[in-house]
mmCIF file of C-alpha atoms and ligand atoms in Angstrom:
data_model
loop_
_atom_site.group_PDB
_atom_site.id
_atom_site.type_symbol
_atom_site.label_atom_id
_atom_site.label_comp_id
_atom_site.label_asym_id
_atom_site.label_seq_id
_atom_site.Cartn_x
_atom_site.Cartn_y
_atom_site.Cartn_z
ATOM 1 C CA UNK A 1 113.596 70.637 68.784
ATOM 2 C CA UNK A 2 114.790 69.862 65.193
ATOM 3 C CA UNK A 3 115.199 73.667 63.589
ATOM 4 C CA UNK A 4 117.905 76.342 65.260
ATOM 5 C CA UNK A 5 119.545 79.386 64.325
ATOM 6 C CA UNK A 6 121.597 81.452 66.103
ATOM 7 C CA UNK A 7 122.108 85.084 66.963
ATOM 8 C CA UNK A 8 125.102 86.575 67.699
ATOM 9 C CA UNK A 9 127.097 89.955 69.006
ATOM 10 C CA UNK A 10 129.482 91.067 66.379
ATOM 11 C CA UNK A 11 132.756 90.741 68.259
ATOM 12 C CA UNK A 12 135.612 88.404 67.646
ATOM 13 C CA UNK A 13 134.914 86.211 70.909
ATOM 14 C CA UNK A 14 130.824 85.631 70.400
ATOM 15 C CA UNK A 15 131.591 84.963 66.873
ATOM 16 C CA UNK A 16 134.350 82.690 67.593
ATOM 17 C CA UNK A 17 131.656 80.934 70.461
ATOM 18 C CA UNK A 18 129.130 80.955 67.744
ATOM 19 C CA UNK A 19 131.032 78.357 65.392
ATOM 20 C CA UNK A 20 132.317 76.308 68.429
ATOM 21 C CA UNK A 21 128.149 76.346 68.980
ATOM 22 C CA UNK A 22 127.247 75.789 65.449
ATOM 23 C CA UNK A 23 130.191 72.660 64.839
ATOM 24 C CA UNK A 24 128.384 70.325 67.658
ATOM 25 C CA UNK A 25 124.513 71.632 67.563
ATOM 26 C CA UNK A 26 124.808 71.147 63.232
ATOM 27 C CA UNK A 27 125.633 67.109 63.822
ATOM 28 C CA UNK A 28 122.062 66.864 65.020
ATOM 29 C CA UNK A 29 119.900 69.784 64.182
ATOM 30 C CA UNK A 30 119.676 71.342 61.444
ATOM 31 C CA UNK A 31 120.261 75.358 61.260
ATOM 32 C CA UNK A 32 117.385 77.126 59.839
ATOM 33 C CA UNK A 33 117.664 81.278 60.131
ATOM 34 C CA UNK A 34 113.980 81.923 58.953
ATOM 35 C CA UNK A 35 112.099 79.204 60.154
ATOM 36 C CA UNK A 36 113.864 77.961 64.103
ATOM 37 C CA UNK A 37 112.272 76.156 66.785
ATOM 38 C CA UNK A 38 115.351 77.452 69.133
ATOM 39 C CA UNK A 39 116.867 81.027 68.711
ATOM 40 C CA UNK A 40 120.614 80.937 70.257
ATOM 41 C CA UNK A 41 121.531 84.428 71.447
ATOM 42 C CA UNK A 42 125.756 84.578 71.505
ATOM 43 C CA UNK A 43 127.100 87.583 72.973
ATOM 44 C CA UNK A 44 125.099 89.772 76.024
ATOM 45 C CA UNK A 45 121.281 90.348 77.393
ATOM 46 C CA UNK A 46 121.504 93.049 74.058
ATOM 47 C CA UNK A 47 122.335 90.168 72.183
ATOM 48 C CA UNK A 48 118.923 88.317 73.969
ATOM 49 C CA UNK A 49 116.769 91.418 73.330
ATOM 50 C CA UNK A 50 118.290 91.676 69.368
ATOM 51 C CA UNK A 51 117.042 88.063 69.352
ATOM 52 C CA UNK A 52 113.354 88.776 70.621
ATOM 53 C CA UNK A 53 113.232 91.731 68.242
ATOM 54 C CA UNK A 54 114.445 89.561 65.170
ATOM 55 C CA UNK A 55 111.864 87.451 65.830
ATOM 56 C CA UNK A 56 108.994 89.348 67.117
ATOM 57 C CA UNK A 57 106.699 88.162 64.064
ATOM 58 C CA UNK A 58 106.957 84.633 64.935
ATOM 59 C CA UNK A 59 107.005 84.276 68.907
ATOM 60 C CA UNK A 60 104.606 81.128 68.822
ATOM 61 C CA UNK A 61 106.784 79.063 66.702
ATOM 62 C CA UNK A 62 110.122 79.924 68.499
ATOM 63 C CA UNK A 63 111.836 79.651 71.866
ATOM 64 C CA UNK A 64 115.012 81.701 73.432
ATOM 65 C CA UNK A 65 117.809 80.548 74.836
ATOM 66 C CA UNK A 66 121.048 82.534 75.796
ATOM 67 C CA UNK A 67 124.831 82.187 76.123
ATOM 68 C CA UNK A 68 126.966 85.009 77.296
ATOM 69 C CA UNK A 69 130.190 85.489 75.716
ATOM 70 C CA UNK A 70 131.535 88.094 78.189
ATOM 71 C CA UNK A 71 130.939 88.100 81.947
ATOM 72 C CA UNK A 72 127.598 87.684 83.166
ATOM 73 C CA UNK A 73 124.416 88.453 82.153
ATOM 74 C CA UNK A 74 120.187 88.430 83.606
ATOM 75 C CA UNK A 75 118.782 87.037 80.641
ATOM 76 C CA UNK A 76 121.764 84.671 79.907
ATOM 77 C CA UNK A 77 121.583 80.886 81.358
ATOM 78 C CA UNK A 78 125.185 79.844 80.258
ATOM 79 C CA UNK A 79 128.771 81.426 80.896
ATOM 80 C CA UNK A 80 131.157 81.001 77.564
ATOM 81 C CA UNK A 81 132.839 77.971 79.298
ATOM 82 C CA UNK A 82 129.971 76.578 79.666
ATOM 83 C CA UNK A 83 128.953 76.070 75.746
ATOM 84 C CA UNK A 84 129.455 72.055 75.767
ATOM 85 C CA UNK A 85 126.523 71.977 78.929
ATOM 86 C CA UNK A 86 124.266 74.173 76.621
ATOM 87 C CA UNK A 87 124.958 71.831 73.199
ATOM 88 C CA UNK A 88 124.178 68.727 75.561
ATOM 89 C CA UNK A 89 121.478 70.051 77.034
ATOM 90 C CA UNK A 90 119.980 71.056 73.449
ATOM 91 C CA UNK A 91 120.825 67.667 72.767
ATOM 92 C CA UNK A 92 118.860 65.803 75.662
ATOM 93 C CA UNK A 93 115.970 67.147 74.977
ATOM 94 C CA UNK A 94 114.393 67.892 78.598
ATOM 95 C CA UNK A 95 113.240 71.292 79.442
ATOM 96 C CA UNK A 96 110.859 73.542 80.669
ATOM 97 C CA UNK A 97 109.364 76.936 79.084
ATOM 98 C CA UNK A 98 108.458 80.149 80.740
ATOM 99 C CA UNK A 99 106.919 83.266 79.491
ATOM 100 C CA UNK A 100 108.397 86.644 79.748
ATOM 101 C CA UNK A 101 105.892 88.993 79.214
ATOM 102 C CA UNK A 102 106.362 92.231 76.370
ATOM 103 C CA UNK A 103 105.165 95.334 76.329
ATOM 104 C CA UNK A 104 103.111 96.751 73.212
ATOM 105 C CA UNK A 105 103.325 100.208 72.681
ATOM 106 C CA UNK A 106 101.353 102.204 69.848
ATOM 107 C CA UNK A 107 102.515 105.319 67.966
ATOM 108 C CA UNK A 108 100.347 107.794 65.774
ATOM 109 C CA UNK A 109 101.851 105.370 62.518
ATOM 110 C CA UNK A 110 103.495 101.742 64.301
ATOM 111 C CA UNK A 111 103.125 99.560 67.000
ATOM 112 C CA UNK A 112 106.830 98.091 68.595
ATOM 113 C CA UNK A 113 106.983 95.187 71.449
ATOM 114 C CA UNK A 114 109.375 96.079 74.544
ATOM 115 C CA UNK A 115 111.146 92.872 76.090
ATOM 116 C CA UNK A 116 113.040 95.053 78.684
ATOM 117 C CA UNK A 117 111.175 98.517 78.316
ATOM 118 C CA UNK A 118 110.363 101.482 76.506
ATOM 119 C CA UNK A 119 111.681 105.540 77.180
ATOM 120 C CA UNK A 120 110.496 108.366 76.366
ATOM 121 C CA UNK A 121 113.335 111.081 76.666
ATOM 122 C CA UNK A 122 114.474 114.345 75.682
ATOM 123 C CA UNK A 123 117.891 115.216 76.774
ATOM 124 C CA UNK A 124 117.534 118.986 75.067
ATOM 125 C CA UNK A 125 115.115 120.225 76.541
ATOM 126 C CA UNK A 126 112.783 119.604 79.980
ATOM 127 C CA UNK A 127 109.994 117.260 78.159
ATOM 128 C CA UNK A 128 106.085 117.801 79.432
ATOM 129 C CA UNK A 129 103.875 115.051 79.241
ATOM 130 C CA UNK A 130 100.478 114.515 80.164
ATOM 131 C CA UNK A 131 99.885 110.741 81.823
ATOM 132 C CA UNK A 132 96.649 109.143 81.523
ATOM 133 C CA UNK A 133 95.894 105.986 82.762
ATOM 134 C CA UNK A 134 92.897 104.097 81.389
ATOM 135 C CA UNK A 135 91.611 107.573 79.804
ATOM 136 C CA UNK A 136 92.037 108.883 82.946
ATOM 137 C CA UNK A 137 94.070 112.450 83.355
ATOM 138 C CA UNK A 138 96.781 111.092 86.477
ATOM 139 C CA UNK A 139 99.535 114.013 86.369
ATOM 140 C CA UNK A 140 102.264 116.133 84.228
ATOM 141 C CA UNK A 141 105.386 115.045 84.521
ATOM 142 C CA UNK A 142 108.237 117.239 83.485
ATOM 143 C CA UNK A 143 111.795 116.160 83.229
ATOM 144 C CA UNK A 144 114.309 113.863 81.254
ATOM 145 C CA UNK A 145 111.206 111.336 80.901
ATOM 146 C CA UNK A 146 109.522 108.344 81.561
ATOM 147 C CA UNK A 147 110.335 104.624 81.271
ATOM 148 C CA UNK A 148 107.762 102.140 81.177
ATOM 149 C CA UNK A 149 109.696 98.465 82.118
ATOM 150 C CA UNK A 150 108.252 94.849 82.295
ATOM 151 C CA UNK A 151 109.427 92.784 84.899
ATOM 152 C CA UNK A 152 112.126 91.666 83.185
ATOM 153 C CA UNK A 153 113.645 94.851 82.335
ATOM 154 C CA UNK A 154 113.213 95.682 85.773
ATOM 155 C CA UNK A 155 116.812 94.739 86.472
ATOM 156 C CA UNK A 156 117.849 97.155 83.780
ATOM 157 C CA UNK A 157 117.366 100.664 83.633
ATOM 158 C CA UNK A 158 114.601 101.045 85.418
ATOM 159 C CA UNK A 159 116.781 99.576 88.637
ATOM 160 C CA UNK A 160 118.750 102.495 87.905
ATOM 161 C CA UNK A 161 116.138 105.087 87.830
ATOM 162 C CA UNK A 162 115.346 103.322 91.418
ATOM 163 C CA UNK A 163 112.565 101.260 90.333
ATOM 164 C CA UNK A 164 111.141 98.162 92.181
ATOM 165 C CA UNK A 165 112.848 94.964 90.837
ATOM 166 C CA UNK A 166 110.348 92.436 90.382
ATOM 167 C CA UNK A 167 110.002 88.438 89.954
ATOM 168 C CA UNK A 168 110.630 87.787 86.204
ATOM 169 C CA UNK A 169 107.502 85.977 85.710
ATOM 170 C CA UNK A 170 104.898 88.679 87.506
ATOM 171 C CA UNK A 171 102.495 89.689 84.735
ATOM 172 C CA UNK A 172 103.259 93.903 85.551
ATOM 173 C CA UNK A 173 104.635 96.838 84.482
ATOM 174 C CA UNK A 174 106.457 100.049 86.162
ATOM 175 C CA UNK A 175 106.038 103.451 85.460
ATOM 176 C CA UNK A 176 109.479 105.372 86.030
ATOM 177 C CA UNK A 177 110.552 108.813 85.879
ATOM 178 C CA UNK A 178 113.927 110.015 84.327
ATOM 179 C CA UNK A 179 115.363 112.852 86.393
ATOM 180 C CA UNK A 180 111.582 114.119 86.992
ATOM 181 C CA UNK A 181 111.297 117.790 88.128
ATOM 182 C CA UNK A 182 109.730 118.486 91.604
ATOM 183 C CA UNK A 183 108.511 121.836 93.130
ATOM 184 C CA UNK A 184 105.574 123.629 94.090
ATOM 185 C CA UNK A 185 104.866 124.414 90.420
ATOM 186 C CA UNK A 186 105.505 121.555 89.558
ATOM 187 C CA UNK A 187 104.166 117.825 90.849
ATOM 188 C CA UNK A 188 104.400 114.496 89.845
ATOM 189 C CA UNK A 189 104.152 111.390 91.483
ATOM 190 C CA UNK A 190 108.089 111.087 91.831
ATOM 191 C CA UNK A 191 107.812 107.241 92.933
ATOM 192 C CA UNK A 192 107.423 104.344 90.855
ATOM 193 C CA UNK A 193 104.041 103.080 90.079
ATOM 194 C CA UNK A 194 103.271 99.464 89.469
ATOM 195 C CA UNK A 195 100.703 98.285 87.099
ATOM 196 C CA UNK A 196 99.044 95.467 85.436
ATOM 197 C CA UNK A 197 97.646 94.158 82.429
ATOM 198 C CA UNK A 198 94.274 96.005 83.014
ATOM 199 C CA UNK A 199 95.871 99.369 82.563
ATOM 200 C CA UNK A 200 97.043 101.427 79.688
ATOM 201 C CA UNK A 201 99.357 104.389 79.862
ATOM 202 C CA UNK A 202 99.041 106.773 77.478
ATOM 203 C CA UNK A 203 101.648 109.692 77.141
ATOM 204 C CA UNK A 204 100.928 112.844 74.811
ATOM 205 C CA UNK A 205 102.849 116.410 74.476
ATOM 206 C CA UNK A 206 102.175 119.185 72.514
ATOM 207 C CA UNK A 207 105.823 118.641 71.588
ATOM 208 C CA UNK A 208 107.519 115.745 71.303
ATOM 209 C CA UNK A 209 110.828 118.080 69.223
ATOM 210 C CA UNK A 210 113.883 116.462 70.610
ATOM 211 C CA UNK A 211 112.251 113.563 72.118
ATOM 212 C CA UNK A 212 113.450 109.627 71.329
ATOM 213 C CA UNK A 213 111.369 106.639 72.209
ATOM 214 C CA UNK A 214 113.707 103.852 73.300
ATOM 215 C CA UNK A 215 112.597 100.501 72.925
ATOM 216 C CA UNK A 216 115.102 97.925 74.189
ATOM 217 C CA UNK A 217 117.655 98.322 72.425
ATOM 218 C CA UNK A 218 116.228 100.162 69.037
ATOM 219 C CA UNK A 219 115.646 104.292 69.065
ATOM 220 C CA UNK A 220 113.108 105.957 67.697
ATOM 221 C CA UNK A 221 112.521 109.724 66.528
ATOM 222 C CA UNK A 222 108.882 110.716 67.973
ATOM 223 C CA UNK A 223 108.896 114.353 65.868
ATOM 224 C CA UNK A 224 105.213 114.280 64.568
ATOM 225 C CA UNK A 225 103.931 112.027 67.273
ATOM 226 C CA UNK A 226 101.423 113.361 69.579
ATOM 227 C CA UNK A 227 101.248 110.693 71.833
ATOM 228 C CA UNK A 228 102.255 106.809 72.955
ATOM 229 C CA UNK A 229 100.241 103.983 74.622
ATOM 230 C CA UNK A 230 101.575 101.345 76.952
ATOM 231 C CA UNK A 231 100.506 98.397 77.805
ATOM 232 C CA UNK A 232 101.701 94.577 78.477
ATOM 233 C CA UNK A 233 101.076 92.988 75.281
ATOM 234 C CA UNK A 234 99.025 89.423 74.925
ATOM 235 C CA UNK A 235 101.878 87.735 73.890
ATOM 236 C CA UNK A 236 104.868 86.977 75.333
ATOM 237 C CA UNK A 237 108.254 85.998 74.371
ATOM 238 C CA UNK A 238 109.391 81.993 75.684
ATOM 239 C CA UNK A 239 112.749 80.657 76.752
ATOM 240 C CA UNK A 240 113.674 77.534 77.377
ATOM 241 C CA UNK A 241 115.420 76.526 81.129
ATOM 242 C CA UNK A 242 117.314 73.357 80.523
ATOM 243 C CA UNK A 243 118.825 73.993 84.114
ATOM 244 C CA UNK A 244 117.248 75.790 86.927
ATOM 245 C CA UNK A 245 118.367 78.888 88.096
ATOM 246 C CA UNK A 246 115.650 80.565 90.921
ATOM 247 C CA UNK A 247 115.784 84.167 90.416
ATOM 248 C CA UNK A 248 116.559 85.262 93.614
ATOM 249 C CA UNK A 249 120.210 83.044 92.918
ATOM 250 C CA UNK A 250 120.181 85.244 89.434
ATOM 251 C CA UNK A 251 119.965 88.187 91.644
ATOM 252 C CA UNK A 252 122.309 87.733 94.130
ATOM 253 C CA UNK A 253 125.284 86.900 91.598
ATOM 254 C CA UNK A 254 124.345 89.669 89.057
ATOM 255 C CA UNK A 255 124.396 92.246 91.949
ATOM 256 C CA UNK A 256 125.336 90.842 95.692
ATOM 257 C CA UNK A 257 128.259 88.577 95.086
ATOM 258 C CA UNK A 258 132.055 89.282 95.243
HETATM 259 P P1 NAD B 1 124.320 98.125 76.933
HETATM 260 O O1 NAD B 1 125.407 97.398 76.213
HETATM 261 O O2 NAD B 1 124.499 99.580 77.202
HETATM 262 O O3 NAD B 1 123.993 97.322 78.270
HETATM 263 C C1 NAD B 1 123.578 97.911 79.402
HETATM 264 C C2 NAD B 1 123.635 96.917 80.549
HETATM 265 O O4 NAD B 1 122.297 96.522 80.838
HETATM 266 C C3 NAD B 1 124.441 95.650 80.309
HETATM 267 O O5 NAD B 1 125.246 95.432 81.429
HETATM 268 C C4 NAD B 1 123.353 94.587 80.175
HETATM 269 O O6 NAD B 1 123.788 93.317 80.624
HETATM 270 C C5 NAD B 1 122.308 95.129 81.109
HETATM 271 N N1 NAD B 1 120.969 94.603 80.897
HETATM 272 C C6 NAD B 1 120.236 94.584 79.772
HETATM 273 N N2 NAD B 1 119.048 93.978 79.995
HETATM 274 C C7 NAD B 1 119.050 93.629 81.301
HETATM 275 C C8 NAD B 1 118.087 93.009 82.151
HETATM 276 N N3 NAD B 1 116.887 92.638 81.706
HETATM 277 N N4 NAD B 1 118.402 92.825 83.460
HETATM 278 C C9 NAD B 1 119.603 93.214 83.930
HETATM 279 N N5 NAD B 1 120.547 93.813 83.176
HETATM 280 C C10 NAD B 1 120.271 94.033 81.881
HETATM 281 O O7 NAD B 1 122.992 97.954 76.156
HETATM 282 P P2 NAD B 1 122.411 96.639 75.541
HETATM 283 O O8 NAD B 1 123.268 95.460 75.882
HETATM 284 O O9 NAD B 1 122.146 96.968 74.125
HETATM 285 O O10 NAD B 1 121.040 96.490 76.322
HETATM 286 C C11 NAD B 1 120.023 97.449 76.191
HETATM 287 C C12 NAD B 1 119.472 97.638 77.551
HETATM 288 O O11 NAD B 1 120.442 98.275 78.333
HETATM 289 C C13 NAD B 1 118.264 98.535 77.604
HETATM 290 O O12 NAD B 1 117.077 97.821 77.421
HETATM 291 C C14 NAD B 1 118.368 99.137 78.987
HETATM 292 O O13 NAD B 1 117.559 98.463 79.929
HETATM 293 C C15 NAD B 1 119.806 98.927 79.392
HETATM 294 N N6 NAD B 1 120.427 100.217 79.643
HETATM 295 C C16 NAD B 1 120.554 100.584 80.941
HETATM 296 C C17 NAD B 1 121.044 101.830 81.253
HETATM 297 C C18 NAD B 1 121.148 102.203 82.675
HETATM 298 O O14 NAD B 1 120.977 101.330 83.523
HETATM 299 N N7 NAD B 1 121.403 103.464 82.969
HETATM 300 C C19 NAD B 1 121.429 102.716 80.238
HETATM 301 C C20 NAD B 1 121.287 102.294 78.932
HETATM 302 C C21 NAD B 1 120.760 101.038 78.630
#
């Protein structure tokens, strides 16, 4: 790869990374912010979902790569210490790609892509929504909300709504609820509910006043909406692995080790 730009976390440390980064990676390639074969994320997985979201219009020209510049991080392959392995490894040349798959969701007025997952909560008020699935009536949920995570995300909040974590590369999606409300009046599935590419979800409310749609790491008002559609999107976001680290290792030090 000839053409890279990087992406960085505005603190004093990624920044200061960043040009360490920049100093060895521009005696070889050349940088190039609107047209990269390699996207650099400097800074945390935020900084890795920023990057996806940046360049969400051209996902089959570019790959991902990241560097954390605090502790640790899921989608992250380098430590901060390690920045002279990553600008040799850019430099060799030898990798291999994997997808991670997105999710697409659809508004009344815009369609967004979810790298981690999207939420739909209302902290003001308990929020009803109607889930289909396929054009199929499934249940009403009331509560905070819902979050809808792809595998990848399913380290991130939806692990702490008590979702399934799941292999980074399965092709699925997870249906959380956010603090749902159970009684005899009122029912909803309360577990997590895995699903594939064959399904879509589609949320609507009478009223969506109060209610945000989180996607990744951007927020959106839904006033005026009357509903949202999930779904995993055709096309996926790729990173590059220049060194192998199985996911099971990624998920015993991000949660089991000392
Ligand atoms: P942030 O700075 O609040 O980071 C939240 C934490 O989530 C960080 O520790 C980050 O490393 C971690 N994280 C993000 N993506 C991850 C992934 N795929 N697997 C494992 N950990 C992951 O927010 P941010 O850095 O802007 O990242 C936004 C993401 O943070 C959201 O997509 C959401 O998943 C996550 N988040 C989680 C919670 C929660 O667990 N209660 C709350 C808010 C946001």
């Amino acid at each position: 790869m000839k053409r890279y730009a990087t992406v960085c976390k505005l603190d004093e440390c990624s920044k200061k990374l960043e040009q360490k980064i920049k100093k060895e990676l521009d005696t070889f390639m050349t940088y190039d912010e609107d047209n990269p074969e390699l996207v650099i994320s400097v800074g945390g997985d935020g900084t890795v979902l920023y990057s996806v979201h940046k360049y969400i219009h051209q996902l089959d020209q570019v790959s991902f790569i990241g560097i954390h510049s605090g502790t640790l991080g899921f989608l992250t392959d380098y430590q901060k210490d390690e920045y002279m392995d990553l600008v040799h490894d850019i430099r060799l040349d030898e990798f291999k790609t994997y997808n991670r798959c997105l999710l697409e969701v659809k508004t009344h007025d815009e369609t967004y892509m979810a790298l981690n997952e999207v939420r739909l909560e209302n902290n003001r008020r308990s929020q009803v929504l109607g889930v289909y699935i396929n054009g199929d009536f499934f249940e009403t949920f009331r509560g905070n909300g819902l979050c809808v995570s792809t595998a990848s995300g399913s380290t991130a909040y939806n692990k702490s709504l008590g979702g399934a974590v799941i292999n980074s590369g399965a092709g699925l999606m997870q249906l959380s609820e956010i603090a749902g409300i159970h009684h005899n009046a009122y029912r909803s599935l309360g577990s997590p509910l895995i699903l594939d590419w064959t399904h879509i979800i589609h949320l609507e409310s009478e009223n969506f006043d109060g209610s945000i749609l989180g996607i990744d790491t951007l927020v959106v008002d839904l006033k005026g909406a009357g509903s949202v559609d999930i779904s995993l999107a055709k096309q996926r976001a790729r990173f590059v692995q220049y060194k192998r680290v199985p996911y099971i290792e990624r998920l015993k030090r991000a949660y089991l080790s000392e």
